[in-house]
Each structure stands twice: as C-alpha cells, then as structure tokens.
Amino acid sequence: MTPKTPPHQLQLNEHGQLRHFLTTEGLSTELLTEILDTAESFVSVGKQAVKKVPLLRGKTVVNLFFEASTRTRTTFELAAKRLSADVLNIDISTSATSKGESLMDMLWNLEAMDSDMFVVRHQASGAPHFIAEHVTPSVAVINAGDGRHAHPTQAMLDMYTIRRHKGDFAKLNVAIVGDVLHSRVARSQVHALRGLNVGEVRVIGPKTLIPADFEGLGAKIYYDMAKGLKDVDVVIMLRLQKERMQSALLPSESEFYRLYGLTMEKLAFAKPDAIIMHPGPINRGVEIESAVADCSRSVILQQVNYGIAVRMAVLSMAMSGQTEVAAQEGGV
Amino acid sequence: MDFSRPNFNQRIVIRNGRVIDPTQVLDQVADIYIADGLISNIGNAPVGFKPDMEFDAEGMLVIPGAVDVCARVREPGQTQKGNIHSETHAAAAAGVTHLCCPPDTNPVIDTRAVAALIQERAYQSGYAHVMPIGALTKGLDGQQLSEMHSLREAGCIGVSQLRHPVKDAQVLLRCLEYASTFDLIVFFQSEEQSISPAGGVHAGPTATRLGLPGIPECAETIALSRDLLLVEQTGVRAHFGQISCARSVELIATAQAKGLPVTADVAVHQLYLTDDMIDGFNSQYHVRPPARTEADRQALIDGVKAGVISVLCSDHQPHEAAAKAEPFPTTAAGISAFSHFLPLSYEFVRTGVLTESEWVQRIAMNPALLIGLDAGHLSMGSNANLCVFDPNESWKLSRDNMVSQGKNSPFIGRTLHGRVKLTLKDGALSYRHS
C-alpha cells in the first residue's frame, strides 16, 4: 500500500532543513533549538528604527486564511513584512473557493502568480499538508493552524517564551490546562516540549475535553488541578470556546471556572515562580482570573511580541530550505 | 482487455479448470460446457456440442460469478463518479455477475420507476445483473415508510436506510414490522450518527495525533445493539453490512446463537486497513465506517473464518478525482473496490484462513442465498454466471488497469495475487482478460 508522506517527513529537505513548516511533531531537538535561536536573532528587529531585514526581499508571501484569525494573520503579515517580503492577504470569504472553485484550482492560480510561500489557516486538519504535497517545489507552506491538528508557530513562540523565562527545558514541568480535545495548539506544544526534552508534560481538564489516547503523545493526564499543577514551572491555559457548552461537553462556564479556571488559589499549587501563559484571546472569568492574567508572573503579552520573531524565524528558515530543494529540482 | 458485447448464442467450453461449487460439494478439474446461456454439463461434452469459443483454464479456478451485496453504480444522479455502464463493466472485470446497489442514488430508490430504470440500464449494458435495494423510508428521510411492497415488485431485493438516521425508534420499529410483513430483508449499516462525525477516522491514537474527528467503536455498536433488539422484537430478516469492529462481531454472533435471522458482511478492504495507515492524511484511506485497529481487523478475519460474517462484499464506491483532492476531513469516503475484490479476498485462501470452497461460499453462494437469488452455483441447467480466476497471476494495481470510472483506491501500487481472466453472465462473455 502507498501511504502518503507523514507531515514530519514532508516538511524537511534531504539535509534535515525545513522546507515547509507543518507540525512540530518529529522535529529534532537541534532543529527546534535552531528555530528558537533564529528567533532570538530577530527579536531586536522590532526595536530598531527601521524594523526590517532584507532576507525575503523580492519574495511573495500569501496569507491564505480559510478561517478567521486577526491575531495570527497580523503577526504573520508583520513578520513577513519585517523580512521585506511582499504580502498578499486572501480573504477566503469572498474568494473563489466560496464560489465553488476547488482548493487545488485556487492554489494553482496563486502559484501562477509566482508566489513563494503560502501561510495557511484552515478548519480541516491536514489542509496545509495537502497543500504542501501539491504545490510546486519552489513554494513553501507554513501551517498557521489546521483543524485540531497543529499550530506549530504558536507552539514555537510558546517554547521561546518558556526558554526566555525558564532556561533549561529538561528541568521543567509544564502543565497545559483546558480544552485539549479541540486544541491544535496543545498538540503542537506537547510535540515541541517532548522534542526539547522537557522534564514532564501534563494536561489537565475534564474527560470530555481530553482525548482518551492523549498520553500516547507523551503527556500525563490529570483531571484535578491541585494534583496536576503541583510543582509545575509553567502553566499554559487554553482558550475555551463558548460553543463547547452547547455541545454537551461542559455543564456551564461557572462549573468549568470553579474546577479548572486558573485562580490565585489554584496557582498556589504550582511553584512560586511558575509563569502563566495563554495563546489568546483570553476569556477572563472563564479560564483565567483577571488577577492572574494581569499578575507579574503572566507572560501572555510577551508571547504575542515574541510571536513575530518566531514567525520571522520560521518564514526565513523554510524559504531557505525550500530554495535549496527548488534549486536542486530545477524549480528556480 | 476485451469488453465485447454479450452474445447469448455462443457455445463455450472452459477446459481443464478447477471447478469449485460448494452447493454441490464440487471441487474437481473438469471441462464445463455452456450453451444457450446455460451450463450444459461439467465433465463430458454434451452430444453434438460444437463450441464457438474455447478457453483453456488449466491451473485456474472456475467458480460461480461473485454476488456483491453492496456496490454503488452511481446512476441515477452521480454520473460524474460512475454510471451503470461503466460500473457493470468494472463488475464484470472483477468476476462479479450480480450486484446489489444501495438506495442512495439521486433520486433515491424509493419508487418503482427508479428501481426499474436501474435494472433496465443494467440490462441494456449487459455486463452484470444489478439488483436495487429499496429505501426503507421515503427519500431516506427517516420519517415515512417507503412503499416496500411495490419496491419488491419492482425488483428490489431488500430495503435499507444505509447510514441515514432514523432518530425516532417508533418509526424504525414500524418500518421493520412492515418489512417483516412481506418477509423483506432489511440491510442495516448500523451507525449512531450523533457520535459519528463526518470526515472522521477511528477514534484512537491516530485521530488524536492528527487532530481528525474521531468515530468511536460505539458509534457502530450502540446502533447495532438497538437494531438487534428491534430485529428480535419484529422478527424481520436482517443483514448487517460493512461492520468494522470486534465488538460488532461478538454482538452478531450472540444474536445468531439466539436463533435470530441475522447475517453480516464485511467489505474486503476492512480486512486490510487499519487506522494508522492514514498517517500522511491520505484521503484514499477515508472510508466509512473507518478502518479501525489491528485487533478489530483480526476479529473481522476471525469472524469471516468462523462464518459469523458469512458474506464478503466490495462496498464499491467510485469517486471522481476531485472528491478525494481535498484535505482529508472534507473528502468523500469510499474506495473504488471492484479491482481488488477477488484478489484480496482470495489472499485469505493463500494464507490458509479459508479453503477455496469457503471463499466461494462467502463471495458467491452465501450472498445469493441471502437475497434468494438463483445464482452463486454451477448447477447443470442453471444460468451460466461464472468466473475464471487465475490464482497464480500477480499484477500491480494502477489507475490505468482499473476498469471502474472511479480510480480512488489505497491499494493502487500494490501487487495483487490472482486475476479474473473470464466472466460469463447468463452464458455470454462479459469480460475476458488478455
């Protein structure tokens, strides 16, 4: 039989460099660290008088967002522009796919415009992988979140944030709290944390929000905040969508908040210097107490800031790895 | 490949083949003579027999034509995927002489006119008998009983709701009672839709890792349990199609042990596929019910061996290329399955799971008995519906050698062992491989 290429193989070239960035699963410690190191070099760009470097000058980056996302799209756009790329934002709600054009036809049309990179957000798991399999060798695909599968750049900016504040991953216990079931971020975080050899990854939530086989990804499952948060160094809260209450996954926001909402009281189970993270946008009083979100241990806003540098790193690395492949295959 | 039009006047002799017919406990190397569409004799030539065509089947198996209880021909309504002509062509090339098409055509098979149209077009094409399965409820809407008696008169061999839900148990109870009135067989594809998301895969580690919607085993077993209780209540003859998990085999075995009129089939691809094969988001593995675990796969094979699952079907579902050229969850489920039907099912003979006779029972004899069809055997004087199968020929499945209009298969590129060489429908040549 002929299974297609798993995402973690598809995204690397023969030298082990990124040519697409689809998932954090299967990436080596070295490559994950390289992404963080590259991001480190870009952090200062935003502080300069001229906030640009010429790495992607002359390249065209297309933001293909099939699912609404102001925050992620904006940071990708900013990252690409700081790398001097030309950026095209495709509003899918008014695009050809809503008129019945297939995804493939749309991609081929965009390719015909000599695009170099697609940043894809899609509601279907595997959509960026599908696109990466079908684009010409000269185009790189960056996953900006697909279904419940992966959100690798969000995970890497979280890793960057953790490293900035906590240093050595091997000594850390990290807890991920909330709606793990629907979270592409949580999956990518677990893969990245495991790849960076973190001490222990825990997920905490009710059974309705944690897939039964999740421990297979390398995380310990807790249904109780007191036990799950005990002695952790990092608490990552996940966003809880209100529609979860209407699909019989939770009885009410208030019960969820009482059991799994991060309050100062529950935070006391963690280490005294534990940092608090959240991919945003946060629901105050549902998944996190305002006092916690705004306290000195919260690094939520820094995550957003680091997100631009991390996305610059990924865009530049993938373009570099892709250019090498395309050159070998005669694509450029 | 030769797809010449049927010629009912030909006299044909198939020489030296190993003739297998479990209904006669027949398994011997012999010549088989066909004239006037009928099997004239097995062994010696009838007096005065002068063949128009001879076929040397030395080293090959001569078996009853396969009777496929679930295969889509996509007509009326979905001719971009296939049509009766193309798919009966493909059936003939697969050694299938009779196939049952489910009612989810467009329009649905809930009127005599649609049932008649399908049979008429199949007759005109001449490559395989197509026997419609009527809708259990009008429009498959799960609310109003269909005119089942009329559908049977129009040639439907049973009724089915497929995977369209009947949410109201009272309606389903009435449907089964009504079908039972006329001894109509009901084909179930048990699935509790409320826990069976579209675009899903088996709820297991692969679904979790890839973030694909998970369809738990209980989506099948909850519905199957309810259906079995209603079968017990009504006494309707029930056939459970395309089951996918170990627990379903247990439930059906228990029902059979209690004496309920219950049979079951499994699609051949379910005996090969497991959920971890979709690792690369390969939409060719998108099937419904989903491919499950290795333990489920083994239980299905054991069920086939034990006879709890007495029928193997293709669950042939041709699709146009665009239906699979999307991200996995948004693609259409199903495999264009005729090409691998006999080779992959025969693999269980090669590996010692089934004898040749048991294999023929499961692809021809049992399904014919199930639907009350005078087929699935090689009795003298009966219509010559048969297939010559070379178990020794190996070939690689490719898009080019798939006869179906649909080229959607995860088995493309796989080397198959065993090939259909000749198919006769009512004594006429409907396929000959060259």
PDB file of C-alpha atoms in Angstrom, chain A residues 147-149 178-184 186-187 206-212 214 238 244 249, chain B residues 207-208 211-212 214:
ATOM      1  CA  GLY A 147      -8.376  21.950  12.441  1.00  0.00           C
ATOM      2  CA  ARG A 148      -7.435  20.210  15.643  1.00  0.00           C
ATOM      3  CA  HIS A 149      -4.137  19.046  14.243  1.00  0.00           C
ATOM      4  CA  GLY A 178      -8.429  23.223  29.494  1.00  0.00           C
ATOM      5  CA  ASP A 179      -9.849  22.230  26.131  1.00  0.00           C
ATOM      6  CA  VAL A 180      -7.146  19.872  24.926  1.00  0.00           C
ATOM      7  CA  LEU A 181      -9.597  17.961  22.724  1.00  0.00           C
ATOM      8  CA  HIS A 182     -10.124  20.778  20.246  1.00  0.00           C
ATOM      9  CA  SER A 183      -6.734  22.399  20.672  1.00  0.00           C
ATOM     10  CA  ARG A 184      -4.272  22.303  17.798  1.00  0.00           C
ATOM     11  CA  ALA A 186      -1.873  21.796  22.738  1.00  0.00           C
ATOM     12  CA  ARG A 187      -0.850  19.035  20.342  1.00  0.00           C
ATOM     13  CA  PRO A 206     -12.332  17.080  32.376  1.00  0.00           C
ATOM     14  CA  LYS A 207     -12.549  13.830  30.417  1.00  0.00           C
ATOM     15  CA  THR A 208     -14.856  15.460  27.900  1.00  0.00           C
ATOM     16  CA  LEU A 209     -12.061  17.785  26.826  1.00  0.00           C
ATOM     17  CA  ILE A 210      -9.126  15.352  26.812  1.00  0.00           C
ATOM     18  CA  PRO A 211      -8.849  12.675  24.092  1.00  0.00           C
ATOM     19  CA  ALA A 212      -8.524   9.216  25.616  1.00  0.00           C
ATOM     20  CA  PHE A 214      -3.558  11.671  24.557  1.00  0.00           C
ATOM     21  CA  LEU A 238      -6.032  27.045  26.678  1.00  0.00           C
ATOM     22  CA  ARG A 244     -18.330  23.847  23.914  1.00  0.00           C
ATOM     23  CA  LEU A 249     -19.021  18.910  26.713  1.00  0.00           C
TER      24      LEU A 249
ATOM     25  CA  ALA B 207      -7.179  10.522  15.303  1.00  0.00           C
ATOM     26  CA  THR B 208      -5.835  12.174  18.443  1.00  0.00           C
ATOM     27  CA  GLY B 211      -6.479  16.056  15.154  1.00  0.00           C
ATOM     28  CA  LEU B 212      -9.036  14.326  12.940  1.00  0.00           C
ATOM     29  CA  GLY B 214     -12.842  10.518  15.927  1.00  0.00           C
TER      30      GLY B 214
END
